[in-house]
Rosetta silent file (secondary structure, phi, psi, omega in degrees, C-alpha in Angstrom):
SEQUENCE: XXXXXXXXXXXXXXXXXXXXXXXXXXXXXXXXXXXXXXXXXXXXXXXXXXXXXXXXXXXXXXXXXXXXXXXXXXXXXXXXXXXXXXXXXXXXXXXXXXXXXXXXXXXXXXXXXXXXXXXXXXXXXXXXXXXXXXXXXXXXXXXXXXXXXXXXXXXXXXXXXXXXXXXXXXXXXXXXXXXXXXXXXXXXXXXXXXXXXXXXXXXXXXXXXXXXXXXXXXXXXXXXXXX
SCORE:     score description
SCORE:     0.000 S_00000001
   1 L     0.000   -9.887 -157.386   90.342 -131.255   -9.802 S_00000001
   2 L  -155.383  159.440 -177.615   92.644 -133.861  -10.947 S_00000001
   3 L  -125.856  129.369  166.164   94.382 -137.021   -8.761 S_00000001
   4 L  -123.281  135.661 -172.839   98.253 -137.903   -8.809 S_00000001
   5 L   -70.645  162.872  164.895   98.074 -141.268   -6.877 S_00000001
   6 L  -109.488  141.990  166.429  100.577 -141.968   -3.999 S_00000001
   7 H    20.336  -85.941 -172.867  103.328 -144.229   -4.099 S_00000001
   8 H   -45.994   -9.451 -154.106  100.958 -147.380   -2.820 S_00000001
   9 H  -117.016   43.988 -148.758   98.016 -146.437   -5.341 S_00000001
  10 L  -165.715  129.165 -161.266  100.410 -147.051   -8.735 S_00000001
  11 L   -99.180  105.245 -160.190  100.441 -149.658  -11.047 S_00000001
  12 E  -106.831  158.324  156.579  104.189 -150.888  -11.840 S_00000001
  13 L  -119.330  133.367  160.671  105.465 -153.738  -14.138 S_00000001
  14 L   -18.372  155.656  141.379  108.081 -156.331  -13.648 S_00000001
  15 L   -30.719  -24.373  172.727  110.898 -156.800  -15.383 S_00000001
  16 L  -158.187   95.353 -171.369  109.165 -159.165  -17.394 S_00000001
  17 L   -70.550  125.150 -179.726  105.473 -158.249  -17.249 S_00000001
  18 L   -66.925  105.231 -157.985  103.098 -161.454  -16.802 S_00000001
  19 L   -93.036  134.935 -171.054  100.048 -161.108  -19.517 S_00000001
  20 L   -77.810  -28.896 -150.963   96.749 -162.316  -18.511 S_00000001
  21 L  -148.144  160.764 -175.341   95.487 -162.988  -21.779 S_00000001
  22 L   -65.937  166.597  161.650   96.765 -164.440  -24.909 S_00000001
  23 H   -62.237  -11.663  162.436   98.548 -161.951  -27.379 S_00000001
  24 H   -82.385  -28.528  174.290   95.327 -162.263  -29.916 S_00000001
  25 H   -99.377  -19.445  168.683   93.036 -161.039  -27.426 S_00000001
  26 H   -43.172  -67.967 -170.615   95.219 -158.123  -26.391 S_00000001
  27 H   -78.972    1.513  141.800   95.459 -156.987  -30.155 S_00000001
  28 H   -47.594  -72.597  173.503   92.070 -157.950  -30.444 S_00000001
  29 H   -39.894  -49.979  172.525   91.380 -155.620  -27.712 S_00000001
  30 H   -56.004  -38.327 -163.232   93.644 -152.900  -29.101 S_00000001
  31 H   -83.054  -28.782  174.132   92.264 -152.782  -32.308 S_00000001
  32 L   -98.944   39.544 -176.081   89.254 -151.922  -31.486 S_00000001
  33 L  -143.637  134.020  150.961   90.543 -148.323  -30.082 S_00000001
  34 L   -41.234  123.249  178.392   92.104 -145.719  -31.639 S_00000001
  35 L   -57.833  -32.190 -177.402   95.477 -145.719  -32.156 S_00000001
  36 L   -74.810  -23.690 -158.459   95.979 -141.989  -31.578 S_00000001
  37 L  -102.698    4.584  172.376   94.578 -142.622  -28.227 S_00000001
  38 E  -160.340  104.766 -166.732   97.693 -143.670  -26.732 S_00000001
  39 L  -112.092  134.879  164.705  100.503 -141.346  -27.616 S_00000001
  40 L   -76.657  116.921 -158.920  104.666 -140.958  -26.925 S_00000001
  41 L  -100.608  -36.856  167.398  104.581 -137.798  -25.541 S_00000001
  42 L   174.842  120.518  159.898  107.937 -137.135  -24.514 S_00000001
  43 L    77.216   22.429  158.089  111.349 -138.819  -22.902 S_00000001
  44 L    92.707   25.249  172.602  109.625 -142.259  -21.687 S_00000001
  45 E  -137.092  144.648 -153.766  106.414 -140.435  -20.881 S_00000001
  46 E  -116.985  170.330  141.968  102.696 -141.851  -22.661 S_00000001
  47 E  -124.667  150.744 -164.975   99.096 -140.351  -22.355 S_00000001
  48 E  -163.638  149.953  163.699   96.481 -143.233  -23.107 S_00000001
  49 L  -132.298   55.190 -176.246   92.796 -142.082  -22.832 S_00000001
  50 L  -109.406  147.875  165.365   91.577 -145.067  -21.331 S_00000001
  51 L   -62.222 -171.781 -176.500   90.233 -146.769  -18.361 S_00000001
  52 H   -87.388  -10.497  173.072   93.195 -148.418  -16.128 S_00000001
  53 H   -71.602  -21.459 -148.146   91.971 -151.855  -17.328 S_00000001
  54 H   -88.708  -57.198 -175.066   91.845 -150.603  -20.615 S_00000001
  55 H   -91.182  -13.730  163.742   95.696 -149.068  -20.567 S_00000001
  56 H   -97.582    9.829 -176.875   97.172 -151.489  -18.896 S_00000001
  57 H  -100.548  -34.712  166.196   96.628 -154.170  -21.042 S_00000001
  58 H   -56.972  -76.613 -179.077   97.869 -151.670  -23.877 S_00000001
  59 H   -78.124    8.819  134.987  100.994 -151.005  -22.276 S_00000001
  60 H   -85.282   33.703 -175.772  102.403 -154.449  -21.655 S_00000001
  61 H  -130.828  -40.119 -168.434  101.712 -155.196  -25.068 S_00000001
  62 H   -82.929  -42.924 -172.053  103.486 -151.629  -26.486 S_00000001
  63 L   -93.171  -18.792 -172.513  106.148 -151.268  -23.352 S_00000001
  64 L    52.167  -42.745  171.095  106.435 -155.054  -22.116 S_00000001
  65 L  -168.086 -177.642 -177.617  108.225 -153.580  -18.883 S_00000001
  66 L    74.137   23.186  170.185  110.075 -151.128  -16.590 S_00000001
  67 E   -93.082  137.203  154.938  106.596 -148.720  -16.773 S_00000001
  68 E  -106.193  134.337  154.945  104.120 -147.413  -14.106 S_00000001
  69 L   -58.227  177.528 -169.521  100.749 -146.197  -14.522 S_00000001
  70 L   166.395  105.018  172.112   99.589 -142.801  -13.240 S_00000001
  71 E   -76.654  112.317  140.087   95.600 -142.117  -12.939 S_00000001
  72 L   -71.835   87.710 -163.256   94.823 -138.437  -13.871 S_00000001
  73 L  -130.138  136.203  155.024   91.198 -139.199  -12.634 S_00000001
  74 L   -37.310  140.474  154.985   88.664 -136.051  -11.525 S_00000001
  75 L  -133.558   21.158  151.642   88.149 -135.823   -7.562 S_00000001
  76 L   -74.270  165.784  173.466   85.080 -133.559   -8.633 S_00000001
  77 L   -95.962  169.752 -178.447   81.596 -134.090   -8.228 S_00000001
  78 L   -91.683  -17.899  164.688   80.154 -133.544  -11.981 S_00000001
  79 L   -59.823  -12.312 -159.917   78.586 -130.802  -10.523 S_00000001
  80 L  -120.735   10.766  170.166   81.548 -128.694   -9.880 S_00000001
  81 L  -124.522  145.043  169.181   82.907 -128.782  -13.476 S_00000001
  82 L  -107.448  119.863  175.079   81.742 -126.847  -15.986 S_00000001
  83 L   -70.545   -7.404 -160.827   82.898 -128.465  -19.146 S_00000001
  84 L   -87.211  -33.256 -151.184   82.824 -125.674  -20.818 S_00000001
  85 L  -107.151  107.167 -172.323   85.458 -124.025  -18.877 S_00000001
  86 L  -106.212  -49.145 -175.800   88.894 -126.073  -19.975 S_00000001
  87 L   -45.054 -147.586 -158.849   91.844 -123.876  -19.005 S_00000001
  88 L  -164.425  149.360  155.193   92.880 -123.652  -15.942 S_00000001
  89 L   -64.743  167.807 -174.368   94.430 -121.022  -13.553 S_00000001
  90 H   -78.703  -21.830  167.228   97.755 -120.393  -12.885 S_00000001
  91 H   -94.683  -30.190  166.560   97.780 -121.900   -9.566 S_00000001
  92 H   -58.127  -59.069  170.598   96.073 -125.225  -10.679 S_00000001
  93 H    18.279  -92.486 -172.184   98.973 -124.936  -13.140 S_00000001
  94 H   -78.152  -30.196 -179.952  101.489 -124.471  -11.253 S_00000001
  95 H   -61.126  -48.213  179.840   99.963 -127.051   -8.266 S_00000001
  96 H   -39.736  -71.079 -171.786   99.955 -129.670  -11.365 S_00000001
  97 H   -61.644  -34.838  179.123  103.246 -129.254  -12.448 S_00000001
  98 H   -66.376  -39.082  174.530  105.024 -129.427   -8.759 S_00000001
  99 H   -64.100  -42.556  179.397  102.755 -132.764   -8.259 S_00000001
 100 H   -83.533  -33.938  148.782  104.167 -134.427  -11.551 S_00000001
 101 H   -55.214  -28.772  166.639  107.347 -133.482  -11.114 S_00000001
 102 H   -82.341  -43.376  177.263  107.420 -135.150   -7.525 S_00000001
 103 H   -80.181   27.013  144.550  105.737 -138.537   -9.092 S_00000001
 104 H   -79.294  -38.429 -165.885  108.728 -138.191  -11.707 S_00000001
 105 H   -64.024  -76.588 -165.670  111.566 -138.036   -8.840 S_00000001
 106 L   -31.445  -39.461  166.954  109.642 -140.674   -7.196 S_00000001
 107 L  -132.970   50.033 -165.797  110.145 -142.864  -10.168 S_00000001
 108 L   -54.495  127.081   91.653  113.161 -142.115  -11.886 S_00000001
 109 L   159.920   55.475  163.131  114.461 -144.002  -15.008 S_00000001
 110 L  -144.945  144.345  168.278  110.443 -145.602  -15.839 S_00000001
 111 E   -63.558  129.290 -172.231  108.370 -145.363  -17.961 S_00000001
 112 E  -108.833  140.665  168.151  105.584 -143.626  -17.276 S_00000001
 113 E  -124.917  127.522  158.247  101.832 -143.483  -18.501 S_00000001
 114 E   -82.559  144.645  179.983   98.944 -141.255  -17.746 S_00000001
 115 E  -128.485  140.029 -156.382   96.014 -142.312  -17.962 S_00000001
 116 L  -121.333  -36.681  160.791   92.640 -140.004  -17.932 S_00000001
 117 L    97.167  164.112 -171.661   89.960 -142.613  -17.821 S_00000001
 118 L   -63.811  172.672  173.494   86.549 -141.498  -20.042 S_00000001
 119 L   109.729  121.871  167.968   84.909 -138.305  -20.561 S_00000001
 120 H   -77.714  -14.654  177.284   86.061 -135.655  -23.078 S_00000001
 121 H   -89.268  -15.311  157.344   85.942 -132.588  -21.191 S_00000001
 122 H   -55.700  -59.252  174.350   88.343 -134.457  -18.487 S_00000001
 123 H   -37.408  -71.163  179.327   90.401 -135.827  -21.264 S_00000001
 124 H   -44.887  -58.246 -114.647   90.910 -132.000  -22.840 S_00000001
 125 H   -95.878  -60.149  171.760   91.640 -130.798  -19.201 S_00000001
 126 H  -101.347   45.094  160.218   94.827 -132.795  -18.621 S_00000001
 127 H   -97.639  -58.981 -175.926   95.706 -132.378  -22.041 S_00000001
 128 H   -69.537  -23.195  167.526   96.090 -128.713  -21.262 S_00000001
 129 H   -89.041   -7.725  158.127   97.540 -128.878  -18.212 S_00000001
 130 H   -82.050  -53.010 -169.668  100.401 -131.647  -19.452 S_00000001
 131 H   -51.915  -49.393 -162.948  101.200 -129.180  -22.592 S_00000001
 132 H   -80.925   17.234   95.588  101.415 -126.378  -19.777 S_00000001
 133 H    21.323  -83.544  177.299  103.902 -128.647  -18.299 S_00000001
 134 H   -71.379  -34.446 -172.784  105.813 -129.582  -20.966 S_00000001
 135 L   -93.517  -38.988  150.320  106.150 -125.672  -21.698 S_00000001
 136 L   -12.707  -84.092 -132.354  106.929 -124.746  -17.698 S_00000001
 137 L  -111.833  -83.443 -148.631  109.645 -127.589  -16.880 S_00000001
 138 L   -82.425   -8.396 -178.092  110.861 -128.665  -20.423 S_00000001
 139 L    68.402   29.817  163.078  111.065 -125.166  -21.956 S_00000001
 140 L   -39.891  127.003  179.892  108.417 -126.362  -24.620 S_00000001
 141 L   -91.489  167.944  174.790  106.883 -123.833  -27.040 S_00000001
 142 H   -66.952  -24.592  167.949  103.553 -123.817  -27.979 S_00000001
 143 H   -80.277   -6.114  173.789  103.817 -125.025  -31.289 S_00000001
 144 H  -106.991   26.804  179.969  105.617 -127.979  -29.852 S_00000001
 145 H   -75.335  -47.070 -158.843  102.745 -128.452  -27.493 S_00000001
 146 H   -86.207  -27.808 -155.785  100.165 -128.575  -30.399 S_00000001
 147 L   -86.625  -50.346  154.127  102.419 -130.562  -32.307 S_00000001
 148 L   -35.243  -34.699  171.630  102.998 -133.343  -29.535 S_00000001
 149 L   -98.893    0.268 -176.916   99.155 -133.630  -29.428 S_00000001
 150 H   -43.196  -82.783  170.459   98.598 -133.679  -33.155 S_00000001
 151 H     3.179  -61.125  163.380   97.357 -136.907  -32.728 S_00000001
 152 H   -85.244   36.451 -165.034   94.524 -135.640  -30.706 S_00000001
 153 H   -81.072  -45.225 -169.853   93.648 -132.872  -32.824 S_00000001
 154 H   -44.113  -60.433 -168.869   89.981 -133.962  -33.547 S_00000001
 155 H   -62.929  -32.613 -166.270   89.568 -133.822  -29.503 S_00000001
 156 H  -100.295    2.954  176.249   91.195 -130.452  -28.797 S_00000001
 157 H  -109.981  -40.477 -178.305   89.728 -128.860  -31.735 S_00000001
 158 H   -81.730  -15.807  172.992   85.629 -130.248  -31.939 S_00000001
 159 L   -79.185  -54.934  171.542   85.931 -130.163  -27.938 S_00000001
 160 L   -97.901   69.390  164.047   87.497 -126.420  -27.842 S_00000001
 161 L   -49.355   16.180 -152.735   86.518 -124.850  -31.021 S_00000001
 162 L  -123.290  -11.066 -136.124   87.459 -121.220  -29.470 S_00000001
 163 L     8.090   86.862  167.997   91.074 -122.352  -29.462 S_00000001
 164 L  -100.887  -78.762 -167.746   91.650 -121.423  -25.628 S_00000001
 165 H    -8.861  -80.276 -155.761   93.891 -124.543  -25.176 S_00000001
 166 H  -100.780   45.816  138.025   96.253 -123.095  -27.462 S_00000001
 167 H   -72.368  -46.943  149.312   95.972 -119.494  -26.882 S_00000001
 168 H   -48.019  -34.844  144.071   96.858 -120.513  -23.545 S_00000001
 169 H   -38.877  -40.119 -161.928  100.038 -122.187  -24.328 S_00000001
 170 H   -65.075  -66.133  179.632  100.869 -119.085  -26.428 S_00000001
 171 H   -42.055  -47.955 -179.911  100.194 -117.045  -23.644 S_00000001
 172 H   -58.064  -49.595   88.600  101.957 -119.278  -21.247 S_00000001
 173 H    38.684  -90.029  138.862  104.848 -120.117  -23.631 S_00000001
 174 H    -2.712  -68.946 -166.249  105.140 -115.921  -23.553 S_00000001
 175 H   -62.928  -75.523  173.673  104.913 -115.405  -20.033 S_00000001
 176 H   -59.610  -16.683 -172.492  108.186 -117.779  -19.506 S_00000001
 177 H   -77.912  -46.521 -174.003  110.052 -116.812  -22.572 S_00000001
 178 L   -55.224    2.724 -163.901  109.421 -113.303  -21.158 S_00000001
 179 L    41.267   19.974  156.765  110.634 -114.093  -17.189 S_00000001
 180 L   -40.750  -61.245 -171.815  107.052 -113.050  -16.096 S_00000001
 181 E  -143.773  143.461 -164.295  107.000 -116.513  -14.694 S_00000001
 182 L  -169.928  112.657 -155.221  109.362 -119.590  -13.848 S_00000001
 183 L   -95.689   16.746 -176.902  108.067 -122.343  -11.756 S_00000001
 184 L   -94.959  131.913  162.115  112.095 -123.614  -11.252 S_00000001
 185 L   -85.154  155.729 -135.157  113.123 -122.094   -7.934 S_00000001
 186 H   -81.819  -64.523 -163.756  115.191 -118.980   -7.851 S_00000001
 187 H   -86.113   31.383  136.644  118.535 -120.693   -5.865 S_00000001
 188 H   -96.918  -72.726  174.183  118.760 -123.797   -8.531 S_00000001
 189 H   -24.811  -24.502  166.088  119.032 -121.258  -11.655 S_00000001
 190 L    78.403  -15.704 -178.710  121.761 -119.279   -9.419 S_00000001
 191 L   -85.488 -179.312  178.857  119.733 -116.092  -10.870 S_00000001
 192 L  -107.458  123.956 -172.694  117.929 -113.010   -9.364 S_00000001
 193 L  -121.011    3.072 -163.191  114.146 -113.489  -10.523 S_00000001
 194 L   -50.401  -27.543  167.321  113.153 -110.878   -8.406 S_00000001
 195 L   -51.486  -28.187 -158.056  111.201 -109.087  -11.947 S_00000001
 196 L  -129.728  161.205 -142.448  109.096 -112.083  -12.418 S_00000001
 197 E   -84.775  140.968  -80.442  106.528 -113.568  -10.399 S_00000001
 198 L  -168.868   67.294 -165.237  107.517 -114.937   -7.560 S_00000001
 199 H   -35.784  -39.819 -161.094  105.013 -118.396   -7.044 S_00000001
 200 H   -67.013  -57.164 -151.660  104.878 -118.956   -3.295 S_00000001
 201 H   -64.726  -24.061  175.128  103.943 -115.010   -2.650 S_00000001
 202 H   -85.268   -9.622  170.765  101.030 -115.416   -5.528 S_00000001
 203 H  -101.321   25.123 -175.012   99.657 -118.157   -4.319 S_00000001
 204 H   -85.024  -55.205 -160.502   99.687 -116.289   -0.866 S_00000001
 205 H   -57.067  -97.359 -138.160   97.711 -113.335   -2.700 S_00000001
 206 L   -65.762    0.589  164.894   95.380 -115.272   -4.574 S_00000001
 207 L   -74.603  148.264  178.469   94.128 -117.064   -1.823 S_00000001
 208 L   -89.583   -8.527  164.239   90.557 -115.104   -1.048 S_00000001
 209 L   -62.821   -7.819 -159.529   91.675 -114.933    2.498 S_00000001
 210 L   -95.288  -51.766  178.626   94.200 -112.669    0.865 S_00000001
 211 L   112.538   26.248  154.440   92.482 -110.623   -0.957 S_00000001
 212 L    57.950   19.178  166.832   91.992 -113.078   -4.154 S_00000001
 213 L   -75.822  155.786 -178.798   94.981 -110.641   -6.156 S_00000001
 214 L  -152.322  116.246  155.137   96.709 -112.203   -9.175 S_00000001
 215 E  -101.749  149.749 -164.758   99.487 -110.591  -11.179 S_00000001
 216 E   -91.579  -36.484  172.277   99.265 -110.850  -14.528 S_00000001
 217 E  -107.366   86.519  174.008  102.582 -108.333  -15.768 S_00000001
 218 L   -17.046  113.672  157.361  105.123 -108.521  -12.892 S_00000001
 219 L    77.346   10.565  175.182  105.075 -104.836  -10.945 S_00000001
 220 L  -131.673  -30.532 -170.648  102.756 -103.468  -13.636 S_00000001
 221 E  -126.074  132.541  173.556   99.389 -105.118  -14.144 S_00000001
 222 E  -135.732  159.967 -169.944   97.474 -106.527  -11.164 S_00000001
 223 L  -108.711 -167.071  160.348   93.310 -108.306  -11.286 S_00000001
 224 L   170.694  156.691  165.492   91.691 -108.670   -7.943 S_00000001
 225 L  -109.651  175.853 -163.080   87.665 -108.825   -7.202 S_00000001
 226 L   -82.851 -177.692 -167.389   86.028 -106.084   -5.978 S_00000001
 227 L   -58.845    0.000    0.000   84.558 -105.971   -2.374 S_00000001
């Protein structure tokens, strides 16, 4: 659904990033974009909703150096998204968050930007899956999901009037306050997690080779489909 480039496919800046263009046509360039559309989201990490020519020309002019890019770009066909449909499962989730967290390691003490390239029903998509992120790995709550994205309310509210985005954070938000779920492995935390769900065996289940099970309440509520 979604691309985190590798190591060779990542756009870095110099110590002292080299500008192509004067500094009049940059903020020329800037100016005619929304401001809102490239936000500090948290700890030396950006979202831009831009193409990559588009954001990198933004961010030497905002960061001037020590920054990488990072495309969030579809690897769908247009056919195979329903726009309609923004959350996400718990295994795209969780698949997300282990992937961003390795191109964080990967590039420790830089600034980072994502970049989502056009389309609004993309744009929403790894909006909601950096707030479930942010709430996962940073212990974020949901209002300081929504609040991080304020900026971007007009897009998460006229794209997803039904407010699934941030029911899902609530719910998600929930889930971890609750030790349902905690995508931090069991022997760094030093604790017994055995109550809550326990990723590698659900994304065992939840495979349809599996029998396509998902729990939703650790040891009490389980989905599955029928034969």
């Amino acid at each position: 659904l979604f691309q985190l480039p590798h190591q060779q496919k990542m756009k870095r800046a110099s110590s002292q990033a080299n500008l192509h263009s004067s500094g009049s046509v940059i903020s020329d360039r800037i100016s005619c974009v929304p401001r809102c559309s490239f936000i500090d989201l948290h700890c030396k990490l950006y979202l831009a909703l831009y193409t990559e020519e588009q954001v990198e020309r933004i961010a030497q002019h905002a960061l001037h150096s020590n920054y990488i890019l990072l495309p969030l770009l579809p690897t769908y066909s247009p056919g195979d998204f329903d726009p309609n449909i923004i959350t996400s499962s718990l295994e795209e989730i969780y698949k997300f968050d282990q992937m961003f967290q390795s191109a964080i390691r990967q590039n420790a003490g830089m600034k980072i930007v994502l970049y989502t390239g056009p389309g609004n029903a993309h744009q929403l998509k790894m909006i909601f899956l950096l707030g479930c992120h942010m709430i996962m790995t940073h212990e974020w709550s949901s209002d300081d999901a929504l609040s991080a994205f304020k900026p971007l309310t007009d897009l998460v509210h006229g794209s997803c009037p039904d407010g699934s985005v941030q029911s899902s954070w609530r719910a998600l938000y929930w889930a971890r306050k609750r030790n349902w779920i905690n995508f931090k492995e069991t022997f760094d935390l030093g604790l017994d997690n055995h109550d809550g769900i326990q990723m590698d065996e659900y994304l065992h289940y939840a495979s349809p080779a599996n029998g396509e099970l998902h729990s939703v309440i650790p040891r009490k509520f389980l989905l599955f489909r029928d034969p």
